[in-house]
CSV table of C-alpha atoms in Angstrom, one decimal:
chain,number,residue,atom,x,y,z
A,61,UNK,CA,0.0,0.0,0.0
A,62,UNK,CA,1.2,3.7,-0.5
A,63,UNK,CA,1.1,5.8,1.7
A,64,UNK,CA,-1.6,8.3,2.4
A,65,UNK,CA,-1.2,11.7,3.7
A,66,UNK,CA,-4.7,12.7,5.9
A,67,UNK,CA,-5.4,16.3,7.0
A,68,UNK,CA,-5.4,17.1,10.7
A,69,UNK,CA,-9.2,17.1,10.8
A,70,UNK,CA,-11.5,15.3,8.7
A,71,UNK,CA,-15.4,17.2,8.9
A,72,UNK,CA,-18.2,14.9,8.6
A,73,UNK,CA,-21.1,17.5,7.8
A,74,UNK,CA,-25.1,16.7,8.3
A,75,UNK,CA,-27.8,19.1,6.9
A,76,UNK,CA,-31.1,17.5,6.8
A,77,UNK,CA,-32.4,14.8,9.2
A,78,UNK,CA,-31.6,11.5,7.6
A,79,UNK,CA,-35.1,10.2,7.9
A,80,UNK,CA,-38.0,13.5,6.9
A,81,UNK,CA,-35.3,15.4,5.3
A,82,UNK,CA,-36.1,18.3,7.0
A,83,UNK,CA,-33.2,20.9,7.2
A,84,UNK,CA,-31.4,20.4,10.7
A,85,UNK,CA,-31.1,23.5,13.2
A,86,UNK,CA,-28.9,24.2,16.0
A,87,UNK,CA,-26.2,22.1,14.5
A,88,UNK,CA,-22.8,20.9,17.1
A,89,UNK,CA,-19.7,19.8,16.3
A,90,UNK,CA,-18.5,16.7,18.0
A,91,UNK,CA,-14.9,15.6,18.1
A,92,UNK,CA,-14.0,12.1,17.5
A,93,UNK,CA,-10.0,10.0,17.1
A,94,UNK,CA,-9.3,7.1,15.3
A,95,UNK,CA,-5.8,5.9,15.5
A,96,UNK,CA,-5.1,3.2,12.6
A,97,UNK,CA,-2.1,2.1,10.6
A,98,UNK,CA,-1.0,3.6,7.1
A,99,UNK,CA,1.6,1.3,5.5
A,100,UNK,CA,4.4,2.6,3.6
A,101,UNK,CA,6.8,0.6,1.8
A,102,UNK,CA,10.1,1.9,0.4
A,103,UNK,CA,12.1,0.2,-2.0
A,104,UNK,CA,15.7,1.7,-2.2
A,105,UNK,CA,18.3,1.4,-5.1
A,106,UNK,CA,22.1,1.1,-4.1
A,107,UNK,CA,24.5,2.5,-6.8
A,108,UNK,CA,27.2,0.5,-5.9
A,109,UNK,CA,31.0,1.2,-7.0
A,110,UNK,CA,33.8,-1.2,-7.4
A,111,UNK,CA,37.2,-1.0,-8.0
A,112,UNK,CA,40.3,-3.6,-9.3
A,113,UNK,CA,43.4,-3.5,-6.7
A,114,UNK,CA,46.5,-4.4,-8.5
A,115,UNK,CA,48.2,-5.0,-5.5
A,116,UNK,CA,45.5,-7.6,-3.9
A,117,UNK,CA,44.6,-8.5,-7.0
A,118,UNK,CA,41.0,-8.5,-6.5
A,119,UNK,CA,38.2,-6.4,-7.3
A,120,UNK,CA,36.6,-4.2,-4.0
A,121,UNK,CA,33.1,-2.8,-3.5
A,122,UNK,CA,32.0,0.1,-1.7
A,123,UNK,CA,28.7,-0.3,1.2
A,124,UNK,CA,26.6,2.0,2.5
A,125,UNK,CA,25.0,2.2,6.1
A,126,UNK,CA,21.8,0.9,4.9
A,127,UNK,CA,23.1,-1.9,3.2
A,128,UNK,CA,23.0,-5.5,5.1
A,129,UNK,CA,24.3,-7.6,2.0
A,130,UNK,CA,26.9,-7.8,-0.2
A,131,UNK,CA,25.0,-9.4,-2.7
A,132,UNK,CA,24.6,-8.3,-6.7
A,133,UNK,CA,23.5,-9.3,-9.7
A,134,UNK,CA,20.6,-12.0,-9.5
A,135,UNK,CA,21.0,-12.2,-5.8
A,136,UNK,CA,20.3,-8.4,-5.6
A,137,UNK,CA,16.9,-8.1,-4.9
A,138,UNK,CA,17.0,-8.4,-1.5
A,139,UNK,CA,14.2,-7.6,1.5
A,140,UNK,CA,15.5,-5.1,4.1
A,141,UNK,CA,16.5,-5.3,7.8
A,142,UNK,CA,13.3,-4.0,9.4
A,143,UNK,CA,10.8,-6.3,7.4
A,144,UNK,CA,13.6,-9.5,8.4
A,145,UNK,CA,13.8,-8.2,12.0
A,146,UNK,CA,9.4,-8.1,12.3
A,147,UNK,CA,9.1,-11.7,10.8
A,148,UNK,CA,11.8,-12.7,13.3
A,149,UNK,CA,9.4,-11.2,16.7
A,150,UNK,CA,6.3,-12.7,15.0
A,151,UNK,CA,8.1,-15.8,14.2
A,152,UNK,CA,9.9,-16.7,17.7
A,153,UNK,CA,8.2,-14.4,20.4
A,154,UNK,CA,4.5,-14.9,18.9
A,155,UNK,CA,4.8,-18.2,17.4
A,156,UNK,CA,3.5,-17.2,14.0
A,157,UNK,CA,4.1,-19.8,10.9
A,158,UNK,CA,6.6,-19.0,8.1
A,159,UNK,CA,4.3,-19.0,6.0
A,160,UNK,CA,1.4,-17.2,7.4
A,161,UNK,CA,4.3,-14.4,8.2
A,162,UNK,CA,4.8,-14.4,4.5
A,163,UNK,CA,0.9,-14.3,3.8
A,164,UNK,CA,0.9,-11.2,6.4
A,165,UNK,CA,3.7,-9.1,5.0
A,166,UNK,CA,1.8,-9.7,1.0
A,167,UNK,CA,-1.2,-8.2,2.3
A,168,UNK,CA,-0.6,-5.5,4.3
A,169,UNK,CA,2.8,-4.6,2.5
A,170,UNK,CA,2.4,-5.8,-0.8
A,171,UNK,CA,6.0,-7.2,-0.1
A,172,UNK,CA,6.4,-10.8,-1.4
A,173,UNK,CA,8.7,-12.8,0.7
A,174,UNK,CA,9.1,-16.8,0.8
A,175,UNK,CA,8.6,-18.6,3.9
A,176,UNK,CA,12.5,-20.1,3.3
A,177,UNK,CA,14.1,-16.7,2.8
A,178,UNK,CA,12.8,-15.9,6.4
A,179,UNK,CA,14.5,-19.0,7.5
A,180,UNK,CA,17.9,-17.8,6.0
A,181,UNK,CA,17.6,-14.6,7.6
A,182,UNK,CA,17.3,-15.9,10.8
A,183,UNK,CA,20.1,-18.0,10.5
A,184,UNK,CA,22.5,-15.1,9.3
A,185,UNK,CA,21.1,-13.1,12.1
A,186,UNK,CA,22.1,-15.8,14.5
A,187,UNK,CA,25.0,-15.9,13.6
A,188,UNK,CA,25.7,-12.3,13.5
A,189,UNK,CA,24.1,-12.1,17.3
A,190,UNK,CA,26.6,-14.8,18.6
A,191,UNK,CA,28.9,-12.3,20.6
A,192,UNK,CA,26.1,-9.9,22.1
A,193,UNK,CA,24.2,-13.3,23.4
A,194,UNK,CA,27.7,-14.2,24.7
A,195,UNK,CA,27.6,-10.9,26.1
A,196,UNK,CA,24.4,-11.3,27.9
A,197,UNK,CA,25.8,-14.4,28.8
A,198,UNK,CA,28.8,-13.2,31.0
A,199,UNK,CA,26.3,-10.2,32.0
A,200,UNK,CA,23.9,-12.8,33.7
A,201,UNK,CA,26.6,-14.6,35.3
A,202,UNK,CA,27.8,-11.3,37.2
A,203,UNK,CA,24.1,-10.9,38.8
A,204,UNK,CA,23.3,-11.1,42.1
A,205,UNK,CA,19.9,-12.7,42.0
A,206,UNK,CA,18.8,-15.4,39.3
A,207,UNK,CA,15.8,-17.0,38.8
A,208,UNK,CA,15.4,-20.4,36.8
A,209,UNK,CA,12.6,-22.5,36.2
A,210,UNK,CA,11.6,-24.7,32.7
A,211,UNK,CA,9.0,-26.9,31.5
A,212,UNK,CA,8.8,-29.7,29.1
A,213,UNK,CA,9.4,-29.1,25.4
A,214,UNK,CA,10.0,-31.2,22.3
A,215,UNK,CA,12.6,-31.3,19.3
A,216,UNK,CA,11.4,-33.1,16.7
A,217,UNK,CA,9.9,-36.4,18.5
A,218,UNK,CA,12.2,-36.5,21.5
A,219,UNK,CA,11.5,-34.7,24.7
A,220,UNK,CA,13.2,-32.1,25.9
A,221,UNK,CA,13.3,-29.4,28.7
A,222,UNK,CA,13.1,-24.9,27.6
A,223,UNK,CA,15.6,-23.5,30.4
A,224,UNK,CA,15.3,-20.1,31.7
A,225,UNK,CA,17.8,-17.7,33.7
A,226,UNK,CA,16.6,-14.4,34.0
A,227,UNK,CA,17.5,-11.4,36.4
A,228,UNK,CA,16.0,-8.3,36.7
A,229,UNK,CA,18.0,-7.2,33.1
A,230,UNK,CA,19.1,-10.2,31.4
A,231,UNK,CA,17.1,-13.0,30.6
A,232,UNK,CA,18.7,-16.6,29.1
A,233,UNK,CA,17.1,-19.1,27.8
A,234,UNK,CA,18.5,-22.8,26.7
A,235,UNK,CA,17.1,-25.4,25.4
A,236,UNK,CA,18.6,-29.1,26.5
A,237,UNK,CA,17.8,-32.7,26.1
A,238,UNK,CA,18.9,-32.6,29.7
A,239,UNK,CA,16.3,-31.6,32.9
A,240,UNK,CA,20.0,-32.2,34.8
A,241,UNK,CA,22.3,-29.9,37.0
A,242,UNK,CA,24.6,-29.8,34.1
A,243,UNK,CA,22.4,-27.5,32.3
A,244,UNK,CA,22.6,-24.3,35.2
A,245,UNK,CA,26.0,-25.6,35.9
A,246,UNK,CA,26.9,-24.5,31.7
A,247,UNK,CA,25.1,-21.6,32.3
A,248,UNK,CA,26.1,-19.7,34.9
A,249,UNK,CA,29.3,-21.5,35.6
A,250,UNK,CA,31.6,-22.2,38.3
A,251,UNK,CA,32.6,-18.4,39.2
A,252,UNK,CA,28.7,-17.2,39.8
A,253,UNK,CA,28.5,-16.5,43.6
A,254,UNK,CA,24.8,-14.7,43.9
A,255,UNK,CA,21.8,-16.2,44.7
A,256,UNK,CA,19.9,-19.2,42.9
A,257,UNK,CA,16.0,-19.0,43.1
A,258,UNK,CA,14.6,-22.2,42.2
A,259,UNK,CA,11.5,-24.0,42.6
A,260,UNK,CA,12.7,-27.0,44.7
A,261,UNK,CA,13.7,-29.6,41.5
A,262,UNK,CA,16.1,-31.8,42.8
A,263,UNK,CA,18.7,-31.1,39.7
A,264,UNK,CA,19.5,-28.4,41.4
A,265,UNK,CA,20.3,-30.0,44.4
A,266,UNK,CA,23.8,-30.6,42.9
A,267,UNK,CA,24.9,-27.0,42.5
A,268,UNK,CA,27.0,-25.3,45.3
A,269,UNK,CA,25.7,-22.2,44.4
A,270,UNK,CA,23.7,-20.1,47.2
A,271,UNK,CA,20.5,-21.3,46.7
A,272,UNK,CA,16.6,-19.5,47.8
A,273,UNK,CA,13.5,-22.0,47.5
A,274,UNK,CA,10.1,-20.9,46.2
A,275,UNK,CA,7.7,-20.0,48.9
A,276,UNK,CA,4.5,-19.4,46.1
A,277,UNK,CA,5.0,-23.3,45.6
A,278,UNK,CA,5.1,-24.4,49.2
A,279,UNK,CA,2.1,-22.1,50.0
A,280,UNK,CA,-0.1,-23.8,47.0
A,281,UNK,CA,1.4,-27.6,48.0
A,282,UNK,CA,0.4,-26.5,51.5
A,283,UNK,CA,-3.2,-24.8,50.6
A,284,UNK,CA,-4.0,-28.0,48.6
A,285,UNK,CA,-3.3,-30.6,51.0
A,286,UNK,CA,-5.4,-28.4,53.1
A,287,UNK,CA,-8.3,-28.8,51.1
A,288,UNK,CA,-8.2,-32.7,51.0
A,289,UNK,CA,-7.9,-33.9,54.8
A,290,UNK,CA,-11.1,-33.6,57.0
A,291,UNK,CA,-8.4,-34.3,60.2
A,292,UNK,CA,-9.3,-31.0,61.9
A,293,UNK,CA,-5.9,-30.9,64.0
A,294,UNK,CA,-4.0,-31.5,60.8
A,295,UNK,CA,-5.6,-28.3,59.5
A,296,UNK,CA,-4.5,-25.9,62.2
A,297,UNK,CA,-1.4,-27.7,61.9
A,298,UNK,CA,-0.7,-26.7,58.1
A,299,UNK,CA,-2.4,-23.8,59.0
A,300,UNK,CA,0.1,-22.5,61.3
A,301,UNK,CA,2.9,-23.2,58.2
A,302,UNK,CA,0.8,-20.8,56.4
A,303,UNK,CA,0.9,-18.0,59.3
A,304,UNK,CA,4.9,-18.9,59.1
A,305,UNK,CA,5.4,-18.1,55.8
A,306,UNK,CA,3.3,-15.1,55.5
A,307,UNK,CA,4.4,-13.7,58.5
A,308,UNK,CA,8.0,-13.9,57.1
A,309,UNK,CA,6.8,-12.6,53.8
A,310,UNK,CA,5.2,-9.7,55.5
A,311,UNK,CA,8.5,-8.5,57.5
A,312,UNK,CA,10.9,-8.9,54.2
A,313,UNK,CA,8.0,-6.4,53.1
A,314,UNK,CA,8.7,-4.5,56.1
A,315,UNK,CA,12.6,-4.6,56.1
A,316,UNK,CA,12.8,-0.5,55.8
A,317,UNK,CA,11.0,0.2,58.9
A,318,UNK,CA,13.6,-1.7,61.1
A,319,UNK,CA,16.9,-0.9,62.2
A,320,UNK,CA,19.9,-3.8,61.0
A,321,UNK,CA,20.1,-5.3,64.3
A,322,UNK,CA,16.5,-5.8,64.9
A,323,UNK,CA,15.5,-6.9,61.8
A,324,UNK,CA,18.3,-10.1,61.5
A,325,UNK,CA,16.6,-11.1,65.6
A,326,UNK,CA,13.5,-10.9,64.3
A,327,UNK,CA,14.4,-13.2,60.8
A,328,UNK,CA,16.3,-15.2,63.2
A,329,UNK,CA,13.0,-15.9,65.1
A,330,UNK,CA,11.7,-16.6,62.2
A,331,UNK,CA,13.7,-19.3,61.3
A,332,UNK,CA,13.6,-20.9,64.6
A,333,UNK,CA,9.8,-20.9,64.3
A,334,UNK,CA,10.0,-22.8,61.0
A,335,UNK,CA,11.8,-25.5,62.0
A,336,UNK,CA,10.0,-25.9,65.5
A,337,UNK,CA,6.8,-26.2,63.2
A,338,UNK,CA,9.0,-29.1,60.9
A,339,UNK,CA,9.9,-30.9,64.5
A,340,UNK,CA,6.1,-31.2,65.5
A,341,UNK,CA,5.5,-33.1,62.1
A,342,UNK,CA,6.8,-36.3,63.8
A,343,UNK,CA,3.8,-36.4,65.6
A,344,UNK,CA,1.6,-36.9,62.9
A,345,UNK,CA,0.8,-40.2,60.8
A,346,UNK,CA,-0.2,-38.3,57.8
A,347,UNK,CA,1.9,-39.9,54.6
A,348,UNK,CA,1.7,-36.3,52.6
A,349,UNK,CA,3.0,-33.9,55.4
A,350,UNK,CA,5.8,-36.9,56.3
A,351,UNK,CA,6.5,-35.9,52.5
A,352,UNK,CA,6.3,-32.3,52.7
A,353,UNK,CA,8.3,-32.2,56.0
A,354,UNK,CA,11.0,-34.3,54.3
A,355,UNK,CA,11.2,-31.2,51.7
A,356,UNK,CA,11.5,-29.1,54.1
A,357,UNK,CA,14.2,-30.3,55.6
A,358,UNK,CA,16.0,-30.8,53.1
A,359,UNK,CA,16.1,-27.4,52.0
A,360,UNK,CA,15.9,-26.1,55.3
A,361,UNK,CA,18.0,-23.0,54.8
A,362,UNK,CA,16.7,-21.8,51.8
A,363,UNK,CA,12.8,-21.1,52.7
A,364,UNK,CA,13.5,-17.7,54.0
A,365,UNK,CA,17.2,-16.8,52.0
A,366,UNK,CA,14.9,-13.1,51.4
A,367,UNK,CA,15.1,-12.6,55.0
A,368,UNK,CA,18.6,-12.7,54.9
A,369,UNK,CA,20.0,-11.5,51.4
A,370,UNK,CA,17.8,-8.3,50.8
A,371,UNK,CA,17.8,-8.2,47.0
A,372,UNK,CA,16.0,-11.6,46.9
A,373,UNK,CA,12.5,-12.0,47.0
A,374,UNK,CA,10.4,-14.6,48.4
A,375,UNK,CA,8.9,-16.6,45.2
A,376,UNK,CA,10.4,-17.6,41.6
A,377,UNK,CA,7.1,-15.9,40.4
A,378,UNK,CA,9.6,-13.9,37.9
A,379,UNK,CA,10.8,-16.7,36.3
A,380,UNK,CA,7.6,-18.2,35.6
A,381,UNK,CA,6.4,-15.1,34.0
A,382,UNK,CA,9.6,-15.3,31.9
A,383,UNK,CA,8.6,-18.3,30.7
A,384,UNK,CA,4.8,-17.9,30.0
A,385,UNK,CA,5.2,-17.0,26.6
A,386,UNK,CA,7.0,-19.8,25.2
A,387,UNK,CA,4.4,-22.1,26.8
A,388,UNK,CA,1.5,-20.1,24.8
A,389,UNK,CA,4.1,-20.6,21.7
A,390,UNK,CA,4.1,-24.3,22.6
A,391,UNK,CA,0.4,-24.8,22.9
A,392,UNK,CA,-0.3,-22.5,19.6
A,393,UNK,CA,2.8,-23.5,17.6
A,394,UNK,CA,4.3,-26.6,18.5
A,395,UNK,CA,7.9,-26.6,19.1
A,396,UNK,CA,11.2,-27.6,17.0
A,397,UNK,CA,11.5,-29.8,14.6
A,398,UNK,CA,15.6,-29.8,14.7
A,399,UNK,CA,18.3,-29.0,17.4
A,400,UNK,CA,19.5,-25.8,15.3
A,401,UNK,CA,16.2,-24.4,15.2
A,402,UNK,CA,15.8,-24.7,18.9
A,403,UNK,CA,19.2,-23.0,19.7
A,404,UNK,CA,18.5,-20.3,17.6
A,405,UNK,CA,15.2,-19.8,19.2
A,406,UNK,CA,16.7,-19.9,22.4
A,407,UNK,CA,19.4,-17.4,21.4
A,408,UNK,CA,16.8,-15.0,19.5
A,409,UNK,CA,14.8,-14.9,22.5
A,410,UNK,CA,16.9,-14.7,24.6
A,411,UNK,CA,17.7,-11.2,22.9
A,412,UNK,CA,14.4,-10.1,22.6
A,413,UNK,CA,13.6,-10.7,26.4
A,414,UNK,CA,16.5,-8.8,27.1
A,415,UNK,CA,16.3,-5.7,25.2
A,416,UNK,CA,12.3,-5.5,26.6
A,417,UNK,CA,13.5,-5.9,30.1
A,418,UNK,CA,15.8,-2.8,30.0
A,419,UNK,CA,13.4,-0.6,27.8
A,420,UNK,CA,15.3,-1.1,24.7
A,421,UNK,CA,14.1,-2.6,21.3
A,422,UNK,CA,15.0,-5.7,20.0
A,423,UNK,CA,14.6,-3.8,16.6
A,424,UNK,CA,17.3,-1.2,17.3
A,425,UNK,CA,19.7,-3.8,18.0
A,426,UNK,CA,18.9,-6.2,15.2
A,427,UNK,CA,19.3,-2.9,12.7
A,428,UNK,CA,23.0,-2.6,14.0
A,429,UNK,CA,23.6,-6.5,13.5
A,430,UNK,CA,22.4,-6.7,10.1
A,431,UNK,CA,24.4,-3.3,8.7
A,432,UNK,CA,27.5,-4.8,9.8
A,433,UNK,CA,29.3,-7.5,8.3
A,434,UNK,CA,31.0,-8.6,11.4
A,435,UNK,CA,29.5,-7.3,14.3
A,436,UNK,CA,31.4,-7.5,17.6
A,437,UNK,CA,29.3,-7.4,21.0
A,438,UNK,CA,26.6,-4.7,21.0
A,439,UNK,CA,25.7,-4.2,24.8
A,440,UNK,CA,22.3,-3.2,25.4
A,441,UNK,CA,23.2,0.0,26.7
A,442,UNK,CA,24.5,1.5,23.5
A,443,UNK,CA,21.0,1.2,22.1
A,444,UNK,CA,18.3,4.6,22.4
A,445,UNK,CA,15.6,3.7,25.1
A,446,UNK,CA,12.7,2.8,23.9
A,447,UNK,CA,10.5,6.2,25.5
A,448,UNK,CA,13.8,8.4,25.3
């Protein structure tokens, strides 16, 4: 579609009543907006020089900024950065087809692109991203506070585990074959010394790395065992967990309106409580809170790490939400048909996340990786904020 230029007002005039025709008195103007979406599409010619070196013997061509190829002749038609970069999002952050990305970009930009040639893209893109994502990489592993959580996935027919690592500014994902330690062990390494938050898995048993448990997991294990006994001293038993947690939620909440001193005696007491609650579970016969106590236990110091390491917080709910999306992909789009298009979906979005996470867009870096031919590490801070 061209694009179509609109006055700043557009009148909408009325001078007899639609139904008698009688001539209309006492007229009004009303003011009414209508934001929609005019489509422009350039198409822009390179004049490209080249010259013969005698020296190198070999012939040299000039490139502009704009320009993301080196290609000529029959291979010179090419589709530009900012159409590659959209089928890219819709492809790998909203799970959109190949081809119904090329059916969309025919319609409303009268831009014909084959589902394969998307494909391509992506790959040179990938490779083209390799040193920011290792950028991001190293950037995680320097954080304080990580959260990590995944869920099933597929390549191909074999089962398979989507990974994520995510602090406040950096977001990793990784797709294994493995749901093993080896996987956080790869990705934040042996050097990381801040805090784990996990979800109680037992692959992460393995790691020495300071570790914080999931209270929104324990409270919903806890609410629903609640809502299956009838034992009514059970109930004020699990109840009193609940009070536990809460209560210790509630002071981390509080943490500013203490004084150092005071706030570690009163987190201290609130450990103590905790595992006075887990010593009175021996007197019950009940199979599922034998179970849950076990847990407990076994992770005994890591309940209420957010008491004593301000900068965590109570529940992994942030890496769930970082990896909500890909489960909606999952559901609306499948998953991976090979290993390389997994770790490229992985890298991708692992980008995208990123640059949303510190206010920056995802298009803005792409732009700089495709005008480049070899693009070193682009940290995210070099790129304009997205409101700036």
């Amino acid at each position: 579609m061209a694009g179509i230029s609109s006055p700043p007002w557009i009148p909408a005039a009325i001078a007899i009543c639609p139904d008698c025709g009688t001539v209309l008195t006492d007229k009004q103007t009303h003011a009414q907006y209508q934001a929609d979406i005019v489509t422009t599409t350039v198409t822009r010619k390179f004049d490209v020089e080249s010259g013969y070196c005698s020296c190198c013997k070999c012939r040299h061509h000039a490139r502009h900024e704009l320009q993301t190829s080196d290609a000529l002749g029959a291979a010179g038609n090419q589709v530009g950065p900012v159409v590659l970069t959209m089928a890219t999002e819709m492809k790998h952050d909203l799970g959109v087809s190949y081809d119904n990305i090329a059916n969309f970009l025919q319609t409303y930009f009268g831009i014909y692109v084959n589902p394969s040639t998307i494909l391509q893209a992506e790959e040179r893109l990938l490779e083209k991203a390799q040193p920011t994502f290792k950028l991001l990489l190293d950037a995680l592993r320097q954080c304080q506070v990580v959260h990590a959580d995944e869920t099933g996935w597929r390549i191909g027919r074999v089962n398979a585990w989507l990974w994520v690592f995510s602090s406040q500014n950096v977001t990793i994902y990784a797709i294994r074959y493995s749901r093993g330690g080896d996987v956080p062990q790869e990705i934040l390494g042996d050097t990381f010394d801040g805090v784990l938050i996990v979800d109680g898995l037992n692959s992460y048993d393995v790691l020495e790395y300071t570790k914080g448990q999931c209270n929104a997991h324990l409270l919903r294990r806890v609410k629903e065992m609640m809502t299956k006994t009838k034992d009514e001293v059970l109930l004020t038993h699990l109840g009193e967990l609940l009070k536990i947690i809460k209560d210790a939620i509630d002071l981390a909440e509080r943490r500013a309106d203490y004084n150092e001193a005071y706030f570690k005696q009163k987190a201290r007491a609130c450990q103590q409580t905790l595992e006075g609650w887990l010593e009175f579970c021996e007197c019950y016969e009940d199979d599922e809170l034998r179970k849950l106590a076990k847990h407990m236990k076994k992770h005994l110091q890591e309940w209420f790490t957010f008491l004593r390491v301000a900068e965590v917080p109570p529940t992994n709910n942030h890496a769930e939400r970082q990896l909500r999306p890909s489960v909606v992909v999952r559901k609306t789009n499948g998953c991976h048909k090979t290993l390389a298009g997994a770790l490229k979906h992985a890298v991708l979005m692992s980008l995208m996340v990123s640059c949303e996470q510190q206010n920056r867009r995802f298009l803005d870096l792409a732009l700089e990786l495709w005008r480049e031919r070899h693009p070193g590490a682009i940290p995210m801070a070099s790129l304009p904020e997205e409101n700036a």
